[in-house]
Coordinates of C-alpha atoms and ligand atoms in Angstrom, one line a residue:
X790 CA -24.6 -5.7 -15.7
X791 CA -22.7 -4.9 -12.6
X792 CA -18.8 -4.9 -13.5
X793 CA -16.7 -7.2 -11.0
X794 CA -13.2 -5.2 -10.7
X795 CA -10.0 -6.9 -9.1
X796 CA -7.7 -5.1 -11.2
X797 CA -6.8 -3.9 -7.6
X798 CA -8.4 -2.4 -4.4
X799 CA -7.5 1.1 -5.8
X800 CA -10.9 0.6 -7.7
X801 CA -12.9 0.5 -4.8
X802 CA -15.5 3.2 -4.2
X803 CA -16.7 5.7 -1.6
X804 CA -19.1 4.0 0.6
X805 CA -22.6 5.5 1.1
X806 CA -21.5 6.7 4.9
X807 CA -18.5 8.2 3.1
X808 CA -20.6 10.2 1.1
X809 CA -23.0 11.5 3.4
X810 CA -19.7 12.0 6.0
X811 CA -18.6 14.2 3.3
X812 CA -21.6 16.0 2.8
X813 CA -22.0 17.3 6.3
X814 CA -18.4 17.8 6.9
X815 CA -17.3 21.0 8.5
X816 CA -14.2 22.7 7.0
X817 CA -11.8 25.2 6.8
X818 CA -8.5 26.1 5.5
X819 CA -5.9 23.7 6.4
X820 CA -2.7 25.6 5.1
X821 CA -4.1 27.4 8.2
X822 CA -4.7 24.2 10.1
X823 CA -8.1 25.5 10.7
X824 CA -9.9 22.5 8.9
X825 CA -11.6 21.1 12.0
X826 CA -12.1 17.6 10.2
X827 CA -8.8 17.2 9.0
X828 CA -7.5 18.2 12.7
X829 CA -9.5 15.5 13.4
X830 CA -8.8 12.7 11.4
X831 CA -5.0 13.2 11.9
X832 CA -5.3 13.3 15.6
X833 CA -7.4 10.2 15.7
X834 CA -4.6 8.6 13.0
X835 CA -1.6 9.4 14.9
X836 CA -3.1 7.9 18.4
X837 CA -4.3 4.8 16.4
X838 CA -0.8 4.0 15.0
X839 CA 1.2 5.3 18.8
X840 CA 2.7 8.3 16.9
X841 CA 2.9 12.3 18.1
X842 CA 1.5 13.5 14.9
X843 CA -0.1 13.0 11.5
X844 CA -0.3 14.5 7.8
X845 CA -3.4 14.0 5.8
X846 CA -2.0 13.7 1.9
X847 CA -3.1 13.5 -1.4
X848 CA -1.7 9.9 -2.0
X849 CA 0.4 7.2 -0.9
X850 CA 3.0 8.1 -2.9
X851 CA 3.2 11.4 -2.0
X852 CA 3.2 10.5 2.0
X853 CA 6.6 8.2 1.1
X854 CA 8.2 10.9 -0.8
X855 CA 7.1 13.5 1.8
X856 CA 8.5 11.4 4.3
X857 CA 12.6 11.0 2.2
X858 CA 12.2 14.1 1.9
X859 CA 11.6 15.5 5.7
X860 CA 14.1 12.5 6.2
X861 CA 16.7 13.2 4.0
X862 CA 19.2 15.7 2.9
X863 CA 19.9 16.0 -1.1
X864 CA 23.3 13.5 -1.6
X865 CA 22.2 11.0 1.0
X866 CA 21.3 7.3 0.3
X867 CA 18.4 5.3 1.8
X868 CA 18.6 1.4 2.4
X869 CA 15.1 -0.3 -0.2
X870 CA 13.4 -3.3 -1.8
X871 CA 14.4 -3.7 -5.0
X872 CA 10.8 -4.6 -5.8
X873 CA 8.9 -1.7 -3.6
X874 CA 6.6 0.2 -5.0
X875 CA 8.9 3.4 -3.7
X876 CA 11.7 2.0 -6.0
X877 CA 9.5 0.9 -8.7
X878 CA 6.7 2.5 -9.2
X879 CA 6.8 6.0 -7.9
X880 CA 8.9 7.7 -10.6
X881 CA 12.3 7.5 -8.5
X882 CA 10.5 11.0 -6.7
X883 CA 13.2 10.7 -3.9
X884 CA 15.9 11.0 -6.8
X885 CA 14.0 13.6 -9.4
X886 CA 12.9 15.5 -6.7
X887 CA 14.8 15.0 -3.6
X888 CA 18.7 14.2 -4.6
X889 CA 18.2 11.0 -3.0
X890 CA 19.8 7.6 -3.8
X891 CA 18.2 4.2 -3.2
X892 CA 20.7 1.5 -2.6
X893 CA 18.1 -1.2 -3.1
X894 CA 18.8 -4.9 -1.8
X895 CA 16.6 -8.1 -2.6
X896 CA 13.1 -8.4 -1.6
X897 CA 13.1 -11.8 -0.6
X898 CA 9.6 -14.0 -1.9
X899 CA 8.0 -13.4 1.7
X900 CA 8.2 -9.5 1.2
X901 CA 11.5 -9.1 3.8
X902 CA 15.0 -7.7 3.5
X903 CA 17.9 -10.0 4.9
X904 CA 19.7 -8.7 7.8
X905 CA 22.7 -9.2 6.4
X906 CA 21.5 -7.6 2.9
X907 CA 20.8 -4.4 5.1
X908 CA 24.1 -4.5 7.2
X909 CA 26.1 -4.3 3.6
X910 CA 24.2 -2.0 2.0
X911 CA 25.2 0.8 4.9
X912 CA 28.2 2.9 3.7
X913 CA 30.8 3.2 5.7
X914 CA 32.3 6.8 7.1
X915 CA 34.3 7.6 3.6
X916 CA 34.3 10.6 1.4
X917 CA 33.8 8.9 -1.6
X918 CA 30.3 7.5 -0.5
X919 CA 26.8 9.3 0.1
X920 CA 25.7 9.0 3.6
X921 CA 23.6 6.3 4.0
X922 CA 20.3 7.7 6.0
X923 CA 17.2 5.6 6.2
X924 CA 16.2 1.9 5.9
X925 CA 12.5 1.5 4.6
X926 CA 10.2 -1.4 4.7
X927 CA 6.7 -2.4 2.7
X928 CA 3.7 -3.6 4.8
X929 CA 2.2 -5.5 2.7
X930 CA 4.5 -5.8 0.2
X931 CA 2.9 -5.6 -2.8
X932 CA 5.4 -7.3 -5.4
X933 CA 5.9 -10.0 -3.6
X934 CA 1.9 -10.6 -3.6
X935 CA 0.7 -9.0 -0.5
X936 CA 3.0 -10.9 2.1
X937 CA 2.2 -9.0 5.5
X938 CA 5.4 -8.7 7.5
X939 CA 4.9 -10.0 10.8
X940 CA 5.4 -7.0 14.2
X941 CA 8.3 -9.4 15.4
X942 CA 10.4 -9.0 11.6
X943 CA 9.7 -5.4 12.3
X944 CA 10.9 -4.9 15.7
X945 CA 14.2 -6.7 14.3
X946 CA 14.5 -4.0 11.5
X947 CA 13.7 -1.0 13.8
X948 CA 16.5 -2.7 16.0
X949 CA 18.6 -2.6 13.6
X950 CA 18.2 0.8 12.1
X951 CA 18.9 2.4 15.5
X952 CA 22.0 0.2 16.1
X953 CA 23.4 1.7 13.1
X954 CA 22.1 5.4 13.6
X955 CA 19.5 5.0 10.4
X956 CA 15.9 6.4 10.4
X957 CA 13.0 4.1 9.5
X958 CA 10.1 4.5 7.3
X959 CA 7.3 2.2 6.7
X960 CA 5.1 2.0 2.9
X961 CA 1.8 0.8 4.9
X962 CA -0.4 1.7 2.0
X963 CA -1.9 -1.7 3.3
X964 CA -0.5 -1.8 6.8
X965 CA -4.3 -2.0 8.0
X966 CA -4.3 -5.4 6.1
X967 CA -1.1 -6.5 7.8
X968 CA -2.5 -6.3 10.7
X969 CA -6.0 -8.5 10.3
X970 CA -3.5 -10.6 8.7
X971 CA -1.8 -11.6 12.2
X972 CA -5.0 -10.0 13.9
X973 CA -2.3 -7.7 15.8
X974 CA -3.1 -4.0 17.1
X975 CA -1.4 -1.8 14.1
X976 CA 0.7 -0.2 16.4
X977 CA 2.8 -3.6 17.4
X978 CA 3.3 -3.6 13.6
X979 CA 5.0 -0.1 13.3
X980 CA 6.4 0.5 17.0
X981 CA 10.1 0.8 16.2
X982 CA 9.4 2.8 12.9
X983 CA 10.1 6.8 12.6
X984 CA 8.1 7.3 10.3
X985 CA 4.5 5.7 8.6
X986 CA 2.7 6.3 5.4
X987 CA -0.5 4.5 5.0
X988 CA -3.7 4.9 2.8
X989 CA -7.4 5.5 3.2
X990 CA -8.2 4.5 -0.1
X991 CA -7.8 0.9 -1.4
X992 CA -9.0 -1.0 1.1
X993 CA -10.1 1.1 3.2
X994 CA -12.7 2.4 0.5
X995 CA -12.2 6.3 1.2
X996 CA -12.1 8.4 -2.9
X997 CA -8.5 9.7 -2.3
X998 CA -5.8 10.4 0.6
X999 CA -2.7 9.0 2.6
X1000 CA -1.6 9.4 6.2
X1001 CA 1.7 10.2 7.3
X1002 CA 2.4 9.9 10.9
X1003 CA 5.9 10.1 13.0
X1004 CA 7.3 13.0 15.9
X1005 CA 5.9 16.4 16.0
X1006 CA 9.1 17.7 14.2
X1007 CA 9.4 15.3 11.5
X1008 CA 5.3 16.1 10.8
X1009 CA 6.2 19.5 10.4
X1010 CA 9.1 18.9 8.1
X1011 CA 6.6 16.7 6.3
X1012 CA 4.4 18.9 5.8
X1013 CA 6.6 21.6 4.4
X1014 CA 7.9 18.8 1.8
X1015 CA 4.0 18.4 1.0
X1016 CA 3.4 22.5 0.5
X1017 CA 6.4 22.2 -1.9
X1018 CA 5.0 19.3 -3.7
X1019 CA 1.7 21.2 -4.5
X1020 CA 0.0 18.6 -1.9
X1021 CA -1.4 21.4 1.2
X1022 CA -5.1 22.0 0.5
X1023 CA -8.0 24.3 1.5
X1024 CA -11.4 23.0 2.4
X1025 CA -9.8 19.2 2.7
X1026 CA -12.2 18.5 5.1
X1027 CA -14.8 17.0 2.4
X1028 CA -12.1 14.4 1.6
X1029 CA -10.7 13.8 5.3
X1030 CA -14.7 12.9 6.4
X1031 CA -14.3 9.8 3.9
X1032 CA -11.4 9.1 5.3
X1033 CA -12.3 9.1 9.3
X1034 CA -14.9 7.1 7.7
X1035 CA -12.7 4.7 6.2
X1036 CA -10.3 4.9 9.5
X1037 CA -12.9 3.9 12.3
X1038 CA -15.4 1.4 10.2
X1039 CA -13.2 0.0 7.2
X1040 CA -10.3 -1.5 9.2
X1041 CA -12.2 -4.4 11.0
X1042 CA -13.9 -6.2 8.0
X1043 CA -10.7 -6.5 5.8
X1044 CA -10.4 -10.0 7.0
X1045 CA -13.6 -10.7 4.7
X1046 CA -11.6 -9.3 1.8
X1047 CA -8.5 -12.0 2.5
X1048 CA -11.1 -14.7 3.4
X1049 CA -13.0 -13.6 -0.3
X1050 CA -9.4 -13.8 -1.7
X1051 CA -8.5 -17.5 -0.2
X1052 CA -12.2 -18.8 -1.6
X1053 CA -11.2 -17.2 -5.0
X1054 CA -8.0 -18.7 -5.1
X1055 CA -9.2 -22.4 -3.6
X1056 CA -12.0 -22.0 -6.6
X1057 CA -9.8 -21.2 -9.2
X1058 CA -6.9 -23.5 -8.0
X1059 CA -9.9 -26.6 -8.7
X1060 CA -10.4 -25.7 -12.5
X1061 CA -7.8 -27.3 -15.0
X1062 CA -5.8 -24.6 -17.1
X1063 CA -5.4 -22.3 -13.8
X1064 CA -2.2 -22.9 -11.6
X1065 CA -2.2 -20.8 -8.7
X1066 CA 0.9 -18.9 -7.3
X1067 CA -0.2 -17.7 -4.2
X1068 CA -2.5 -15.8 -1.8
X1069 CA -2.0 -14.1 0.9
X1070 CA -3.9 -10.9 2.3
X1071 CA -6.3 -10.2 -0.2
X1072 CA -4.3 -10.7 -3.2
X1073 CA -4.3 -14.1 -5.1
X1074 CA -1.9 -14.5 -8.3
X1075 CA -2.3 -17.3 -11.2
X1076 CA -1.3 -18.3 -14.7
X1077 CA -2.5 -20.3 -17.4
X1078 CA -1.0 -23.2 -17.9
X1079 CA 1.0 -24.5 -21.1
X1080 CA -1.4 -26.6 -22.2
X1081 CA -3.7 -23.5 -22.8
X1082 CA -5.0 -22.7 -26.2
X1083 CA -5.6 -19.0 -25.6
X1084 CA -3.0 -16.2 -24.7
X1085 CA -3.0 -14.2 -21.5
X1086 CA -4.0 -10.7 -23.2
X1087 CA -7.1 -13.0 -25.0
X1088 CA -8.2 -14.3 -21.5
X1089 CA -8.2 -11.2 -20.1
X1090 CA -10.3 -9.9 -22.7
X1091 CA -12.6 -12.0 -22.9
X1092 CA -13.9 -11.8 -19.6
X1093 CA -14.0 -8.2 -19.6
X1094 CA -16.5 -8.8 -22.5
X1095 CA -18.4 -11.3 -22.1
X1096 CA -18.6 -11.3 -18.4
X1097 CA -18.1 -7.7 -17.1
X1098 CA -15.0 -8.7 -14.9
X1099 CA -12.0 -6.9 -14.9
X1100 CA -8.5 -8.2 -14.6
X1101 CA -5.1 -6.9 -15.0
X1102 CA -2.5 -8.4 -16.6
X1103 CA -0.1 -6.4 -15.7
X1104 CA 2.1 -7.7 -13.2
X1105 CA 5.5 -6.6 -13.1
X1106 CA 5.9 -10.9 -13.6
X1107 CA 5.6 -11.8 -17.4
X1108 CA 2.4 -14.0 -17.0
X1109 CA 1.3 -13.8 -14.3
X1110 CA -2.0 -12.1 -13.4
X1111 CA -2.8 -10.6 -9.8
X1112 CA -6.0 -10.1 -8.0
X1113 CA -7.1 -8.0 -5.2
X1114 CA -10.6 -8.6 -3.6
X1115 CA -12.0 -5.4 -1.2
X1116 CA -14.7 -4.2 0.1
X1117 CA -17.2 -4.2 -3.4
X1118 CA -16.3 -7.6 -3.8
X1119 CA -18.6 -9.9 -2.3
X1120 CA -18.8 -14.0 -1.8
X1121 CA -21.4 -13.9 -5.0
X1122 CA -19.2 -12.2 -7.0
X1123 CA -16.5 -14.4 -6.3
X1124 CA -18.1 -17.4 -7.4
X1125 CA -19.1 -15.5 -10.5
X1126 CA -15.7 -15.2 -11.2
X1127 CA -14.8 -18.8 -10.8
X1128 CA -17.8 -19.9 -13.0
X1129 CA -16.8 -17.2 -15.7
X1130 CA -13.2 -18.8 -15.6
X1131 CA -14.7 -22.0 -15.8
X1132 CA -16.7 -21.6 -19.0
X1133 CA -14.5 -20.1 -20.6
X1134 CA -11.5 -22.4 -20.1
X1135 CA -13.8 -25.5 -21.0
Ligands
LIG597 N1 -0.1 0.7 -5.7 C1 -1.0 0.6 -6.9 C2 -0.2 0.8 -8.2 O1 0.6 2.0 -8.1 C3 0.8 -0.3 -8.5 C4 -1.7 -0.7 -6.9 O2 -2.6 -0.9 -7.7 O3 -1.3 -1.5 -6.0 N2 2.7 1.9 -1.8 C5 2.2 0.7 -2.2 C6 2.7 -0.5 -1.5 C7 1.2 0.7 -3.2 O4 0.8 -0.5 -3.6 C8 0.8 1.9 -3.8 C9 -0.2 1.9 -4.9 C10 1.3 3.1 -3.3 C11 2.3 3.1 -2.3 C12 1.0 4.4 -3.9 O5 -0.3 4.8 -3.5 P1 -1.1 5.9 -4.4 O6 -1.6 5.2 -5.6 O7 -2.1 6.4 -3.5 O8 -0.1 6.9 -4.8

């Protein structure tokens, strides 16, 4: 039987154009910049997003800590979500690797930063304080369930990053479903930002790989911070033809994903025992409810056995268990799901 994954889009597999893409691609050594298909693919990445230039990584958490890193200088202090996955879930890399101190401020429950949280989180001109340097954002934020942040909360952000002298990085690992989310061009979402790191996997389907996009000078910083990293590879092209793939046919469908995720959660939301916390994008969160005779882990369990379907429940919220529909993930297996939840609740 077929499994049915939502642990998270980061299952998702190569498609079959990816894999013949990769097959035929042409390559060469890129320390060299003489891979023709990763030329490619970061030329066509940085003119989608309105940026000079582009930097085809090994992950989306190596494109943001390339990016602190091109950014900042060891001792300095960058502005963050205290629920981003920069802060939380990427080893503190800025600080192990990079000297670099996140002053973090609330994420508030639609995925932004207050204003004024920002405003007092920038140090003022005193010896006794490390430079405050950058201000980042995360489109869509995952921790707060995949809230898209709209190109208007954005432009108020960049505004407000160059008022005070402060660079400006965006965590669009999901940016591309930010922007089906408002059905905006990606570039209104990341105008005023210095810097963007987004991902070809996930949603976008592609078997591994980030972008980073920004100036021509901060690229080439970037890409220096990658070589030190370990990140600069040979014959990349195999990888970058998934991801121009994934780039030019992978972007306009994730709509289905968040309309797959709003049936699952409509579904679900019907059947007593389930009480529903949210959706938005493609994620959709839910717990059981008190009156529930079987524990979280059990549930879990349980489904993965008897029904082949895959759930995580870890959340980073005690309880709670997230979803994330993409592109193997279609309407049948959605109602699947529901019916599985169904039977096994009743
Ligand atoms: N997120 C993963 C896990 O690491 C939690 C997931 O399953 O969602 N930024 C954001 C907003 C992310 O959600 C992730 C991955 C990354 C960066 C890191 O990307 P990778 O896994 O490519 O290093």
């Amino acid at each position: 039987m077929k499994s049915i994954d939502l642990r998270s889009d980061t299952v998702s597999h190569p498609t079959p154009a990816m894999r013949e893409a990769m097959a035929r691609a042409e390559v060469g050594d890129d320390v060299f910049h003489d891979d023709p298909t990763v030329n490619q693919l970061e030329a066509d990445a940085a003119e989608l997003l309105g940026k000079e230039a582009a930097v085809f990584v090994t992950s989306g958490t190596q494109g943001n800590l390339c990016a602190l890193l091109a950014h900042c200088n060891r001792g300095e202090s960058i502005i963050i979500g205290d629920s981003s996955h920069i802060f939380r879930y990427e080893q503190g890399g800025m600080a192990q690797l990079g000297g670099i101190l996140p002053h973090i401020v609330p994420v508030q429950p639609d995925g932004t930063l207050r204003l004024r949280d920002l405003e007092g989180a920038i140090n003022p001109d005193d010896e006794h304080k490390p430079v405050t340097r950058l201000v980042a954002l995360e489109n869509t934020h995952n921790a707060a369930g995949g809230m898209p942040l709209s190109a208007e909360y954005t432009a108020e952000v960049a505004d407000f990053a160059r008022r005070n002298g402060l660079l400006f990085h965006i965590d669009g690992a999901r940016i591309f479903n930010a922007a089906a989310a408002f059905g905006v061009d990606v570039k209104a979402l990341v105008a005023g930002a210095d810097s963007v790191s987004f991902c070809l996997s996930k949603g976008l389907c592609a078997p591994a790989g980030s972008i980073l996009v920004g100036d021509r000078d901060f690229i080439r910083r970037a890409r220096r911070a990658r070589k030190v990293l370990g990140g600069s590879m040979r014959q990349v092209g195999v990888l970058a033809a998934a991801g121009s793939v994934a780039l030019h046919t992978m972007r306009d469908r994730l709509g289905q994903d968040h309309d797959n995720a709003q049936l699952l959660a409509e579904g679900l939301s019907e059947l007593p025992g389930i009480c529903i916390h949210g959706q938005n994008t493609n994620f959709v969160f839910f717990s059981l409810s008190d009156d529930i005779d079987i524990s979280l882990d059990s549930f879990v369990s349980a489904l993965r056995r008897e029904y082949n379907i895959y759930l995580s429940s870890y959340s980073g919220e005690r309880g709670v268990i997230r979803l994330r529909t993409h592109y193997w993930i279609d309407r049948r297996a959605i109602y699947k799901v529901i019916a599985a939840v169904s039977s096994l609740l009743s």
